[in-house]
Coordinates of N, CA, C and O in Angstrom, one line a residue:
M121 N -16.4 -10.3 9.7 CA -14.7 -10.0 9.4 C -14.4 -8.6 9.4 O -15.2 -7.6 8.9
H122 N -13.3 -7.9 10.2 CA -12.7 -6.7 10.1 C -11.8 -6.6 9.1 O -11.0 -7.2 9.0
F123 N -11.8 -5.1 8.3 CA -10.9 -5.0 7.7 C -10.0 -3.5 7.8 O -10.6 -2.9 8.6
K124 N -9.1 -3.5 7.3 CA -8.0 -2.2 7.3 C -8.0 -1.6 5.9 O -7.5 -2.6 5.0
L125 N -7.8 -0.4 5.8 CA -7.3 0.0 4.5 C -5.9 0.4 4.4 O -5.5 1.5 5.6
I126 N -5.3 -0.1 3.9 CA -3.7 0.5 3.6 C -3.6 1.2 2.3 O -4.1 1.1 1.1
L127 N -3.4 2.3 2.7 CA -2.9 3.3 1.4 C -1.1 3.4 1.2 O -0.4 3.9 2.2
A128 N -0.7 3.2 0.1 CA 0.7 3.2 0.1 C 1.3 4.1 -1.0 O 0.5 4.0 -2.3
F129 N 1.8 5.3 -1.0 CA 2.4 6.2 -1.9 C 3.6 6.0 -2.3 O 4.7 6.0 -1.2
V130 N 3.7 5.4 -3.7 CA 5.3 4.6 -3.9 C 5.7 5.3 -5.1 O 4.8 5.7 -6.0
E131 N 6.7 5.2 -5.3 CA 7.4 5.7 -6.8 C 6.7 4.9 -7.7 O 6.4 3.8 -7.7
D132 N 6.4 5.2 -9.0 CA 5.9 4.5 -9.8 C 6.7 3.2 -10.4 O 6.2 2.3 -10.9
T133 N 8.0 3.4 -10.1 CA 8.5 2.5 -11.0 C 8.9 1.1 -9.7 O 9.0 0.0 -9.9
E134 N 8.3 1.6 -8.5 CA 8.0 0.4 -7.6 C 6.8 -0.2 -7.1 O 6.5 -1.2 -6.2
T135 N 5.9 0.0 -7.9 CA 4.5 -0.1 -7.8 C 4.2 -1.6 -7.7 O 3.7 -2.5 -6.8
R136 N 4.8 -2.4 -9.0 CA 4.8 -3.7 -9.0 C 5.4 -4.3 -8.0 O 4.9 -5.4 -7.3
A137 N 6.5 -4.1 -7.6 CA 7.3 -4.8 -6.7 C 6.6 -4.4 -4.8 O 6.4 -5.5 -4.5
V138 N 5.9 -3.7 -4.8 CA 5.1 -3.4 -3.2 C 3.8 -4.3 -3.6 O 3.6 -4.6 -2.7
M139 N 2.9 -4.2 -4.9 CA 2.2 -4.8 -5.0 C 2.3 -6.6 -4.8 O 1.4 -7.0 -4.1
D140 N 3.4 -6.9 -5.2 CA 3.5 -8.4 -5.4 C 4.0 -8.3 -3.7 O 3.7 -9.7 -3.5
A141 N 4.9 -7.8 -2.9 CA 5.0 -8.2 -1.5 C 3.8 -8.1 -0.9 O 3.8 -8.9 -0.1
A142 N 2.9 -7.3 -0.8 CA 1.6 -7.3 -0.3 C 1.0 -8.6 -0.6 O 0.2 -9.0 0.3
R143 N 0.9 -8.8 -1.5 CA 0.2 -10.2 -2.0 C 0.8 -11.5 -1.4 O 0.0 -12.4 -1.1
E144 N 2.2 -11.7 -1.4 CA 3.0 -12.6 -0.9 C 2.6 -12.6 0.9 O 2.5 -13.6 1.4
A145 N 2.6 -11.5 1.2 CA 2.1 -11.1 2.7 C 0.6 -11.4 3.2 O 0.2 -11.5 4.5
G146 N -0.3 -11.6 2.0 CA -1.6 -11.9 2.6 C -2.9 -11.0 1.7 O -3.9 -11.2 1.8
A147 N -2.3 -9.8 1.0 CA -3.3 -9.1 0.4 C -3.7 -9.9 -1.0 O -3.2 -10.7 -1.4
T148 N -5.3 -9.8 -1.0 CA -5.9 -10.3 -2.1 C -6.1 -9.5 -3.2 O -6.5 -10.1 -4.3
G149 N -5.4 -8.4 -3.3 CA -5.6 -7.7 -4.5 C -5.3 -6.0 -4.2 O -5.2 -5.7 -2.8
A150 N -5.7 -4.9 -5.2 CA -5.0 -3.6 -4.9 C -6.0 -2.6 -6.1 O -6.1 -3.6 -7.0
T151 N -6.1 -1.8 -5.8 CA -6.4 -0.7 -6.8 C -5.2 0.5 -6.8 O -4.5 1.0 -5.7
V152 N -4.7 0.7 -8.0 CA -3.8 1.8 -8.3 C -3.9 2.8 -9.1 O -5.0 2.8 -9.8
I153 N -4.1 4.1 -8.1 CA -4.3 5.2 -8.6 C -2.8 5.8 -9.3 O -1.7 6.0 -8.5
N154 N -2.7 6.1 -10.9 CA -1.5 6.6 -11.2 C -1.3 8.1 -11.1 O -2.3 8.7 -11.1
N155 N -0.4 8.3 -11.1 CA 0.6 9.6 -11.5 C 0.0 11.0 -10.4 O -0.6 12.1 -10.4
A156 N 0.0 10.3 -9.1 CA -0.2 11.5 -8.3 C 1.2 12.0 -7.6 O 2.0 11.5 -8.0
R157 N 0.6 13.2 -7.3 CA 1.9 14.3 -6.8 C 1.8 14.5 -5.7 O 0.8 14.6 -4.8
G158 N 2.9 14.6 -4.9 CA 3.1 15.1 -3.5 C 4.2 16.2 -3.1 O 5.2 16.1 -4.2
E159 N 4.4 16.1 -2.1 CA 5.5 17.0 -1.5 C 6.1 16.7 -0.2 O 5.0 16.6 0.7
G160 N 7.4 16.2 0.0 CA 8.0 15.9 1.3 C 8.3 16.9 2.1 O 8.1 18.0 2.1
L161 N 9.4 16.5 2.9 CA 10.1 17.7 3.8 C 10.8 18.6 2.8 O 10.7 19.9 3.3
N162 N 11.2 18.2 2.1 CA 12.0 19.3 1.2 C 11.3 19.4 -0.2 O 10.6 18.8 -0.9
K163 N 10.9 20.6 -0.6 CA 10.5 21.2 -1.9 C 10.9 20.5 -3.2 O 12.0 20.5 -3.3
S164 N 10.2 20.2 -3.8 CA 10.6 19.5 -5.4 C 11.1 20.7 -6.1 O 11.0 21.7 -5.9
K165 N 12.3 20.2 -7.2 CA 13.2 21.1 -7.5 C 12.1 21.4 -9.2 O 11.4 20.6 -9.2
T166 N 12.6 22.8 -9.6 CA 12.1 23.1 -11.2 C 13.1 23.5 -12.1 O 14.1 23.4 -11.6
F167 N 13.1 23.1 -13.1 CA 14.0 23.5 -14.2 C 13.0 24.4 -15.3 O 12.1 23.7 -15.8
F168 N 13.3 25.7 -15.4 CA 12.6 26.6 -16.3 C 11.0 26.5 -16.0 O 10.2 26.4 -16.8
G169 N 10.8 26.3 -14.8 CA 9.4 26.3 -14.3 C 8.5 24.9 -14.6 O 7.5 24.8 -14.1
L170 N 9.4 23.9 -15.0 CA 8.8 22.7 -15.0 C 9.1 22.0 -13.5 O 10.3 21.9 -13.6
S171 N 8.3 21.1 -13.1 CA 8.5 20.3 -12.0 C 9.5 19.1 -12.3 O 9.0 18.2 -13.5
L172 N 10.6 18.7 -11.5 CA 11.7 17.7 -11.9 C 11.1 16.5 -10.9 O 12.0 15.6 -10.8
E173 N 9.8 16.8 -10.2 CA 9.6 15.6 -9.2 C 9.3 14.3 -9.9 O 8.5 14.3 -11.1
S174 N 9.7 13.1 -9.4 CA 9.0 11.8 -9.8 C 7.6 11.7 -9.8 O 6.9 12.0 -8.9
Q175 N 6.9 11.0 -10.5 CA 5.3 10.4 -10.3 C 5.3 9.3 -9.6 O 6.3 8.5 -9.0
R176 N 4.0 9.4 -8.7 CA 4.1 8.6 -7.5 C 2.6 8.1 -7.7 O 2.0 8.4 -8.6
D177 N 2.4 6.7 -7.6 CA 1.1 6.1 -7.5 C 1.0 5.8 -6.1 O 1.4 5.7 -4.9
V178 N -0.6 5.7 -6.0 CA -1.1 5.7 -4.7 C -1.7 4.1 -4.9 O -2.6 3.3 -5.8
V179 N -1.3 3.1 -4.4 CA -1.5 1.8 -4.2 C -2.8 1.4 -2.8 O -2.2 1.5 -1.7
I180 N -3.9 1.1 -3.2 CA -4.8 1.2 -1.9 C -5.2 -0.5 -1.8 O -5.6 -1.2 -3.0
F181 N -5.1 -1.0 -0.5 CA -5.3 -2.3 -0.1 C -6.2 -2.4 0.8 O -6.4 -1.5 1.9
L182 N -7.7 -3.3 0.7 CA -8.3 -3.8 1.5 C -8.0 -5.1 2.2 O -8.2 -6.2 1.6
V183 N -7.7 -5.1 3.4 CA -7.0 -6.3 4.0 C -7.8 -6.6 5.3 O -8.2 -5.6 5.8
E184 N -8.0 -8.1 5.6 CA -8.2 -8.4 6.9 C -7.5 -7.6 7.9 O -6.0 -7.9 7.8
E185 N -7.9 -7.5 8.8 CA -7.1 -6.9 10.1 C -5.9 -7.5 10.7 O -5.0 -6.5 11.0
H186 N -6.1 -9.0 10.5 CA -5.3 -9.7 11.4 C -3.9 -9.8 10.5 O -2.9 -10.0 11.0
L187 N -3.9 -9.4 9.1 CA -2.9 -9.5 8.4 C -2.3 -7.9 8.2 O -1.2 -7.9 7.3
S188 N -3.0 -7.0 8.4 CA -2.8 -5.7 7.9 C -1.4 -5.1 8.5 O -0.8 -4.7 7.5
R189 N -1.2 -5.5 9.5 CA 0.3 -5.0 10.2 C 1.6 -5.8 9.3 O 2.6 -5.2 9.0
H190 N 1.6 -7.1 9.0 CA 2.4 -8.0 8.2 C 2.6 -7.1 7.2 O 3.5 -7.0 6.4
I191 N 1.3 -7.3 6.4 CA 1.2 -6.5 5.0 C 2.0 -5.1 5.0 O 2.9 -4.7 4.1
L192 N 1.7 -4.3 5.9 CA 2.3 -2.8 6.0 C 3.7 -3.0 6.3 O 4.2 -2.1 5.5
E193 N 4.0 -3.8 7.0 CA 5.6 -4.0 7.0 C 6.3 -4.6 6.1 O 7.4 -3.8 5.8
R194 N 5.6 -5.2 5.1 CA 6.4 -5.8 4.0 C 6.4 -4.7 3.0 O 7.2 -4.5 2.0
I195 N 5.3 -3.7 2.8 CA 5.2 -2.7 1.9 C 6.4 -2.0 2.3 O 7.3 -1.5 1.3
S196 N 6.7 -1.6 3.5 CA 7.6 -0.8 3.8 C 8.9 -1.0 3.6 O 10.1 -0.4 3.1
E197 N 9.7 -2.3 3.7 CA 10.7 -3.1 3.5 C 10.9 -3.1 1.9 O 11.9 -2.7 1.7
V198 N 9.8 -3.6 1.1 CA 10.0 -3.4 -0.1 C 10.5 -2.0 -0.5 O 11.0 -1.8 -1.8
G199 N 9.5 -1.2 -0.3 CA 9.4 0.3 -0.8 C 10.7 1.2 -0.4 O 10.8 2.3 -0.3
C200 N 11.2 0.3 0.6 CA 12.6 1.1 1.5 C 11.9 2.5 2.0 O 12.7 3.5 1.9
F201 N 10.7 2.4 2.6 CA 10.3 3.8 3.4 C 11.2 4.4 4.3 O 11.0 5.5 4.7
D202 N 11.6 3.0 5.2 CA 12.2 3.6 6.3 C 13.8 4.1 6.4 O 14.6 4.6 6.8
T203 N 14.4 3.5 4.9 CA 15.8 3.7 5.1 C 16.3 4.8 4.0 O 17.4 4.7 3.9
K204 N 15.4 5.0 2.9 CA 15.8 5.9 1.7 C 14.7 7.0 1.7 O 13.4 7.0 1.8
P205 N 15.0 8.4 2.4 CA 13.9 9.3 2.3 C 13.6 9.6 1.2 O 14.1 9.5 0.0
G206 N 12.4 10.1 0.9 CA 11.7 10.5 -0.2 C 11.0 9.1 -1.1 O 10.6 9.5 -2.0
T207 N 11.1 7.8 -0.4 CA 10.6 6.7 -1.5 C 9.3 6.5 -1.5 O 8.9 5.8 -2.2
G208 N 8.5 6.8 -0.2 CA 7.3 6.8 -0.2 C 6.9 6.6 1.4 O 7.6 6.6 2.1
I209 N 5.6 6.5 1.3 CA 5.0 6.1 2.7 C 3.4 5.3 2.8 O 3.2 5.1 1.6
A210 N 3.2 4.7 3.6 CA 2.2 3.8 3.7 C 1.5 3.9 5.1 O 2.1 4.3 6.1
V211 N -0.3 4.1 5.0 CA -0.7 4.4 6.1 C -2.0 3.2 6.3 O -2.0 2.8 5.4
Q212 N -2.2 3.0 7.7 CA -3.4 2.0 7.5 C -4.6 2.7 8.4 O -4.3 3.1 9.5
L213 N -5.9 2.6 8.0 CA -7.0 3.1 8.5 C -7.9 1.9 8.8 O -7.8 0.9 7.9
D214 N -8.7 2.2 9.8 CA -9.6 1.5 10.1 C -10.8 1.7 9.0 O -11.4 2.6 8.6
V215 N -11.7 0.4 8.8 CA -12.8 0.5 7.9 C -13.9 -0.4 8.9 O -13.9 -1.4 9.3
E216 N -14.9 0.8 8.8 CA -15.9 0.6 9.6 C -16.9 -0.4 8.9 O -17.2 -1.4 9.7
D217 N -17.2 -0.3 7.7 CA -18.0 -1.6 7.0 C -17.4 -1.7 5.4 O -16.8 -0.6 4.9
A218 N -17.5 -2.7 4.9 CA -17.4 -3.0 3.5 C -18.0 -4.0 2.9 O -18.6 -4.9 3.4
V219 N -18.7 -3.9 1.5 CA -19.2 -4.5 0.7 C -18.4 -5.1 -0.3 O -17.5 -4.6 -0.8
G220 N -18.8 -6.0 -1.2 CA -18.2 -6.6 -2.2 C -17.2 -7.5 -2.1 O -16.1 -7.9 -2.8
V221 N -16.9 -7.8 -0.9 CA -15.8 -8.6 -0.6 C -16.1 -9.9 0.2 O -15.5 -10.7 0.4
A222 N -17.3 -10.3 -0.1 CA -18.1 -11.9 0.4 C -17.3 -12.8 -0.4 O -17.0 -14.0 0.7
H223 N -17.0 -12.9 -1.5 CA -16.1 -13.9 -2.4 C -14.8 -14.2 -2.0 O -14.3 -15.4 -2.2
Q224 N -14.3 -13.3 -1.0 CA -12.9 -13.4 -0.3 C -12.8 -13.6 0.7 O -12.0 -14.5 1.6
V225 N -14.1 -13.8 1.8 CA -14.2 -14.2 3.1 C -13.7 -15.5 3.2 O -13.1 -15.8 4.4
K226 N -14.3 -16.6 2.5 CA -13.8 -17.9 2.7 C -12.3 -18.1 2.9 O -11.5 -18.4 3.6
E227 N -11.5 -17.7 1.4 CA -10.6 -17.7 1.2 C -9.3 -16.9 2.6 O -8.6 -17.4 3.3
L228 N -9.7 -15.8 3.0 CA -9.2 -15.1 4.3 C -9.5 -15.6 5.4 O -8.7 -15.8 6.4
S229 N -10.7 -16.4 5.6 CA -10.8 -16.9 6.7 C -9.9 -18.0 7.2 O -9.3 -18.6 8.0
E230 N -9.6 -18.9 5.7 CA -8.7 -19.8 5.8 C -7.3 -19.6 6.3 O -6.7 -19.8 6.9
K231 N -6.9 -18.5 5.7 CA -5.4 -17.8 6.1 C -5.4 -17.5 7.2 O -4.4 -17.8 8.0
I232 N -6.6 -16.8 7.9 CA -6.2 -16.2 9.2 C -6.2 -17.6 10.4 O -5.4 -17.6 11.1
E233 N -7.1 -18.4 10.0 CA -7.1 -19.5 11.0 C -5.6 -20.3 10.8 O -5.0 -20.6 12.2
D234 N -4.8 -20.8 9.7 CA -3.7 -20.8 9.3 C -2.6 -20.4 10.5 O -1.7 -20.2 11.0
S235 N -2.6 -18.7 10.4 CA -1.8 -18.1 10.9 C -2.1 -17.8 12.5 O -1.1 -17.7 13.1
L236 N -3.3 -17.9 12.9 CA -3.3 -18.1 14.1 C -3.2 -19.4 15.0 O -2.9 -19.8 16.0

Protein backbone atom coordinates (compact mmCIF):
# COMPACT_ATOMS: atom_id res chain seq x y z
CA MET A 1 0.00 0.00 0.00
CA HIS A 2 1.31 3.46 -0.91
CA PHE A 3 0.69 6.62 1.07
CA LYS A 4 0.73 10.38 0.63
CA LEU A 5 1.37 12.95 3.35
CA ILE A 6 -0.99 15.91 3.35
CA LEU A 7 0.09 18.98 5.31
CA ALA A 8 -2.68 21.52 5.84
CA PHE A 9 -1.91 24.93 7.33
CA VAL A 10 -5.23 26.26 8.60
CA GLU A 11 -6.60 28.95 10.88
CA ASP A 12 -7.02 27.49 14.35
CA THR A 13 -10.77 28.15 14.20
CA GLU A 14 -11.07 25.92 11.11
CA THR A 15 -9.03 22.94 12.32
CA ARG A 16 -11.98 20.84 13.47
CA ALA A 17 -13.95 21.46 10.26
CA VAL A 18 -10.94 20.52 8.11
CA MET A 19 -10.32 17.36 10.12
CA ASP A 20 -13.99 16.32 9.90
CA ALA A 21 -14.06 16.92 6.13
CA ALA A 22 -10.88 14.90 5.63
CA ARG A 23 -12.26 12.02 7.67
CA GLU A 24 -15.49 12.03 5.64
CA ALA A 25 -13.37 11.93 2.46
CA GLY A 26 -11.43 8.88 3.66
CA ALA A 27 -8.68 9.99 6.03
CA THR A 28 -8.29 7.67 9.01
CA GLY A 29 -6.80 10.19 11.41
CA ALA A 30 -4.61 13.26 11.79
CA THR A 31 -1.96 14.89 13.90
CA VAL A 32 -2.34 18.56 14.84
CA ILE A 33 0.53 20.91 15.63
CA ASN A 34 -0.84 24.01 17.35
CA ASN A 35 0.29 27.63 17.24
CA ALA A 36 2.26 27.66 14.02
CA ARG A 37 3.13 31.04 12.57
CA GLY A 38 3.62 31.96 8.96
CA GLU A 39 3.61 34.82 6.55
CA GLY A 40 1.87 35.00 3.21
CA LEU A 41 1.99 37.44 0.33
CA ASN A 42 1.38 40.41 2.63
CA LYS A 43 3.34 40.96 5.84
CA SER A 44 1.36 40.68 9.04
CA LYS A 45 0.45 43.85 10.89
CA THR A 46 1.77 44.86 14.27
CA PHE A 47 0.41 47.04 17.04
CA PHE A 48 3.04 48.55 19.34
CA GLY A 49 5.42 45.78 18.32
CA LEU A 50 2.93 42.96 18.98
CA SER A 51 1.94 40.77 16.06
CA LEU A 52 -1.73 40.80 15.08
CA GLU A 53 -1.54 37.64 12.98
CA SER A 54 -3.94 34.83 13.73
CA GLN A 55 -2.63 31.52 14.96
CA ARG A 56 -2.45 28.61 12.59
CA ASP A 57 -2.50 24.89 13.09
CA VAL A 58 -0.61 22.38 10.99
CA VAL A 59 -2.77 19.31 10.40
CA ILE A 60 -0.90 16.25 9.15
CA PHE A 61 -2.66 13.40 7.39
CA LEU A 62 -1.09 10.14 6.22
CA VAL A 63 -3.53 8.87 3.60
CA GLU A 64 -3.71 6.13 1.00
CA GLU A 65 -2.60 7.48 -2.37
CA HIS A 66 -5.85 6.67 -4.23
CA LEU A 67 -7.83 8.76 -1.72
CA SER A 68 -5.34 11.62 -1.40
CA ARG A 69 -6.56 13.95 -4.15
CA HIS A 70 -10.18 13.72 -3.01
CA ILE A 71 -9.14 14.43 0.59
CA LEU A 72 -6.97 17.35 -0.53
CA GLU A 73 -9.86 18.87 -2.50
CA ARG A 74 -12.27 18.52 0.45
CA ILE A 75 -9.76 20.21 2.77
CA SER A 76 -9.44 23.06 0.29
CA GLU A 77 -13.22 23.47 -0.05
CA VAL A 78 -13.93 23.47 3.69
CA GLY A 79 -10.96 25.72 4.48
CA CYS A 80 -11.86 28.11 1.62
CA PHE A 81 -8.22 28.05 0.51
CA ASP A 82 -8.91 29.03 -3.10
CA THR A 83 -11.76 31.46 -2.45
CA LYS A 84 -10.50 33.56 0.48
CA PRO A 85 -6.85 34.71 0.50
CA GLY A 86 -4.92 34.05 3.69
CA THR A 87 -7.11 31.22 4.96
CA GLY A 88 -4.53 28.49 4.52
CA ILE A 89 -2.81 26.07 2.18
CA ALA A 90 -2.47 22.33 1.85
CA VAL A 91 0.26 20.34 0.13
CA GLN A 92 0.63 16.68 -0.71
CA LEU A 93 3.93 14.79 -0.61
CA ASP A 94 4.89 11.28 -1.67
CA VAL A 95 5.76 8.91 1.17
CA GLU A 96 8.45 6.40 0.39
CA ASP A 97 7.70 4.12 3.33
CA ALA A 98 5.61 4.08 6.51
CA VAL A 99 5.39 1.91 9.60
CA GLY A 100 2.78 1.79 12.31
CA VAL A 101 -0.16 1.72 9.93
CA ALA A 102 -0.61 -2.04 9.53
CA HIS A 103 -3.76 -1.95 11.64
CA GLN A 104 -5.36 0.42 9.12
CA VAL A 105 -4.46 -1.51 5.97
CA LYS A 106 -7.52 -3.79 6.07
CA GLU A 107 -9.97 -0.92 6.45
CA LEU A 108 -8.19 1.14 3.79
CA SER A 109 -8.13 -1.82 1.40
CA GLU A 110 -11.90 -2.19 1.68
CA LYS A 111 -12.48 1.53 1.06
CA ILE A 112 -10.22 1.56 -1.97
CA GLU A 113 -11.81 -1.54 -3.49
CA ASP A 114 -15.24 0.04 -3.07
CA SER A 115 -14.17 3.30 -4.72
CA LEU A 116 -12.47 1.60 -7.67
